[in-house]
PDB file of C-alpha atoms in Angstrom:
ATOM      1  CA  UNK A  25     -36.875-164.915 115.952  1.00  0.00           C
ATOM      2  CA  UNK A  26     -33.136-164.610 115.361  1.00  0.00           C
ATOM      3  CA  UNK A  27     -31.739-162.956 112.179  1.00  0.00           C
ATOM      4  CA  UNK A  28     -29.290-164.896 109.996  1.00  0.00           C
ATOM      5  CA  UNK A  29     -27.799-165.185 106.604  1.00  0.00           C
ATOM      6  CA  UNK A  30     -28.620-167.972 104.438  1.00  0.00           C
ATOM      7  CA  UNK A  31     -25.864-170.018 102.637  1.00  0.00           C
ATOM      8  CA  UNK A  32     -25.269-167.783  99.618  1.00  0.00           C
ATOM      9  CA  UNK A  33     -25.797-164.551 101.625  1.00  0.00           C
ATOM     10  CA  UNK A  34     -22.791-165.138 103.954  1.00  0.00           C
ATOM     11  CA  UNK A  35     -19.138-165.942 103.345  1.00  0.00           C
ATOM     12  CA  UNK A  36     -19.187-169.017 105.623  1.00  0.00           C
ATOM     13  CA  UNK A  37     -22.610-170.497 105.069  1.00  0.00           C
ATOM     14  CA  UNK A  38     -25.577-170.006 107.310  1.00  0.00           C
ATOM     15  CA  UNK A  39     -24.878-167.738 110.385  1.00  0.00           C
ATOM     16  CA  UNK A  40     -27.033-166.087 113.086  1.00  0.00           C
ATOM     17  CA  UNK A  41     -26.096-162.363 113.547  1.00  0.00           C
ATOM     18  CA  UNK A  42     -27.931-161.546 116.681  1.00  0.00           C
ATOM     19  CA  UNK A  43     -25.996-161.165 120.052  1.00  0.00           C
ATOM     20  CA  UNK A  44     -27.280-163.910 122.556  1.00  0.00           C
ATOM     21  CA  UNK A  45     -25.711-166.168 125.029  1.00  0.00           C
ATOM     22  CA  UNK A  46     -26.895-169.369 126.693  1.00  0.00           C
ATOM     23  CA  UNK A  47     -26.393-168.817 130.483  1.00  0.00           C
ATOM     24  CA  UNK A  48     -27.717-171.957 132.041  1.00  0.00           C
ATOM     25  CA  UNK A  49     -29.372-175.205 131.474  1.00  0.00           C
ATOM     26  CA  UNK A  50     -30.101-178.485 133.280  1.00  0.00           C
ATOM     27  CA  UNK A  51     -29.045-181.719 131.453  1.00  0.00           C
ATOM     28  CA  UNK A  52     -32.795-182.548 131.086  1.00  0.00           C
ATOM     29  CA  UNK A  53     -33.611-179.054 129.639  1.00  0.00           C
ATOM     30  CA  UNK A  54     -36.118-178.530 132.530  1.00  0.00           C
ATOM     31  CA  UNK A  55     -34.583-175.303 133.111  1.00  0.00           C
ATOM     32  CA  UNK A  56     -33.007-172.888 130.420  1.00  0.00           C
ATOM     33  CA  UNK A  57     -31.845-169.365 130.576  1.00  0.00           C
ATOM     34  CA  UNK A  58     -30.483-166.969 127.803  1.00  0.00           C
ATOM     35  CA  UNK A  59     -29.533-163.465 127.432  1.00  0.00           C
ATOM     36  CA  UNK A  60     -30.418-161.516 124.233  1.00  0.00           C
ATOM     37  CA  UNK A  61     -28.795-158.085 123.551  1.00  0.00           C
ATOM     38  CA  UNK A  62     -31.479-156.067 121.846  1.00  0.00           C
ATOM     39  CA  UNK A  63     -30.250-152.881 120.236  1.00  0.00           C
ATOM     40  CA  UNK A  64     -32.292-149.723 120.601  1.00  0.00           C
ATOM     41  CA  UNK A  65     -31.388-148.560 117.101  1.00  0.00           C
ATOM     42  CA  UNK A  66     -33.022-149.969 113.941  1.00  0.00           C
ATOM     43  CA  UNK A  67     -31.302-153.436 113.308  1.00  0.00           C
ATOM     44  CA  UNK A  68     -28.961-153.007 110.299  1.00  0.00           C
ATOM     45  CA  UNK A  69     -30.294-155.988 108.316  1.00  0.00           C
ATOM     46  CA  UNK A  70     -29.229-154.527 104.961  1.00  0.00           C
ATOM     47  CA  UNK A  71     -25.871-153.443 106.129  1.00  0.00           C
ATOM     48  CA  UNK A  72     -25.042-156.904 107.385  1.00  0.00           C
ATOM     49  CA  UNK A  73     -26.382-158.589 104.203  1.00  0.00           C
ATOM     50  CA  UNK A  74     -24.369-156.259 102.023  1.00  0.00           C
ATOM     51  CA  UNK A  75     -21.060-156.423 103.851  1.00  0.00           C
ATOM     52  CA  UNK A  76     -21.065-160.036 104.109  1.00  0.00           C
ATOM     53  CA  UNK A  77     -21.865-160.476 100.446  1.00  0.00           C
ATOM     54  CA  UNK A  78     -18.622-158.860  99.351  1.00  0.00           C
ATOM     55  CA  UNK A  79     -16.499-161.039 101.722  1.00  0.00           C
ATOM     56  CA  UNK A  80     -14.655-164.057 100.587  1.00  0.00           C
ATOM     57  CA  UNK A  81     -14.352-167.367 102.402  1.00  0.00           C
ATOM     58  CA  UNK A  82     -10.818-166.529 103.664  1.00  0.00           C
ATOM     59  CA  UNK A  83     -12.213-163.297 105.240  1.00  0.00           C
ATOM     60  CA  UNK A  84     -13.584-162.990 108.674  1.00  0.00           C
ATOM     61  CA  UNK A  85     -17.300-162.519 109.061  1.00  0.00           C
ATOM     62  CA  UNK A  86     -18.959-159.249 109.359  1.00  0.00           C
ATOM     63  CA  UNK A  87     -20.809-159.276 112.645  1.00  0.00           C
ATOM     64  CA  UNK A  88     -23.376-157.278 114.400  1.00  0.00           C
ATOM     65  CA  UNK A  89     -20.677-155.733 116.581  1.00  0.00           C
ATOM     66  CA  UNK A  90     -18.974-154.460 113.373  1.00  0.00           C
ATOM     67  CA  UNK A  91     -22.010-152.343 112.481  1.00  0.00           C
ATOM     68  CA  UNK A  92     -21.489-149.892 115.485  1.00  0.00           C
ATOM     69  CA  UNK A  93     -24.993-150.602 116.740  1.00  0.00           C
ATOM     70  CA  UNK A  94     -23.729-151.158 120.300  1.00  0.00           C
ATOM     71  CA  UNK A  95     -21.137-148.350 120.131  1.00  0.00           C
ATOM     72  CA  UNK A  96     -23.228-145.899 122.378  1.00  0.00           C
ATOM     73  CA  UNK A  97     -24.185-148.682 124.750  1.00  0.00           C
ATOM     74  CA  UNK A  98     -28.051-148.190 123.750  1.00  0.00           C
ATOM     75  CA  UNK A  99     -29.369-151.630 124.119  1.00  0.00           C
ATOM     76  CA  UNK A 100     -31.634-153.837 126.291  1.00  0.00           C
ATOM     77  CA  UNK A 101     -30.478-156.863 128.076  1.00  0.00           C
ATOM     78  CA  UNK A 102     -33.364-159.379 127.773  1.00  0.00           C
ATOM     79  CA  UNK A 103     -33.182-162.363 129.945  1.00  0.00           C
ATOM     80  CA  UNK A 104     -35.362-165.276 129.009  1.00  0.00           C
ATOM     81  CA  UNK A 105     -35.860-168.162 131.239  1.00  0.00           C
ATOM     82  CA  UNK A 106     -37.954-171.438 130.723  1.00  0.00           C
ATOM     83  CA  UNK A 107     -38.797-173.970 133.561  1.00  0.00           C
ATOM     84  CA  UNK A 108     -40.883-177.238 133.074  1.00  0.00           C
ATOM     85  CA  UNK A 109     -42.864-178.381 135.873  1.00  0.00           C
ATOM     86  CA  UNK A 110     -44.464-181.292 134.031  1.00  0.00           C
ATOM     87  CA  UNK A 111     -44.734-182.392 130.395  1.00  0.00           C
ATOM     88  CA  UNK A 112     -47.455-179.985 129.635  1.00  0.00           C
ATOM     89  CA  UNK A 113     -46.562-177.381 132.148  1.00  0.00           C
ATOM     90  CA  UNK A 114     -43.915-174.873 131.034  1.00  0.00           C
ATOM     91  CA  UNK A 115     -43.254-171.428 132.734  1.00  0.00           C
ATOM     92  CA  UNK A 116     -41.562-168.538 130.839  1.00  0.00           C
ATOM     93  CA  UNK A 117     -40.139-165.449 132.255  1.00  0.00           C
ATOM     94  CA  UNK A 118     -38.825-162.594 130.274  1.00  0.00           C
ATOM     95  CA  UNK A 119     -37.011-159.684 132.108  1.00  0.00           C
ATOM     96  CA  UNK A 120     -35.595-156.749 130.183  1.00  0.00           C
ATOM     97  CA  UNK A 121     -33.076-154.068 131.460  1.00  0.00           C
ATOM     98  CA  UNK A 122     -32.384-150.900 129.630  1.00  0.00           C
ATOM     99  CA  UNK A 123     -28.693-150.486 129.448  1.00  0.00           C
ATOM    100  CA  UNK A 124     -28.774-147.144 127.673  1.00  0.00           C
ATOM    101  CA  UNK A 125     -28.324-143.708 129.341  1.00  0.00           C
ATOM    102  CA  UNK A 126     -31.968-142.548 128.469  1.00  0.00           C
ATOM    103  CA  UNK A 127     -35.272-143.926 129.268  1.00  0.00           C
ATOM    104  CA  UNK A 128     -36.857-145.660 126.201  1.00  0.00           C
ATOM    105  CA  UNK A 129     -39.686-148.045 125.253  1.00  0.00           C
ATOM    106  CA  UNK A 130     -38.829-151.600 124.288  1.00  0.00           C
TER     107      UNK A 130
END
């Protein structure tokens, strides 16, 4: 589940703060692929809420990258793929790659 700020918490309305990218999809959505950047440090929920609360509507948003959580390149690339074979037959594959310098658990 993605983390986001509700209307009054952010300075530009609702906004998801996670790092994710849609990589591929068919027009029928029978195939979908995304990449999620999962930090190895504790997610800075309170820092993101606090910093965005003091920003005005003319300020830029305080994003996850602004917290420094990715500064040491300690994160996982998590690829998620969905493929539909039939109406009631959906396959899902999740592949995670440790991009950090040390072995660690996901």
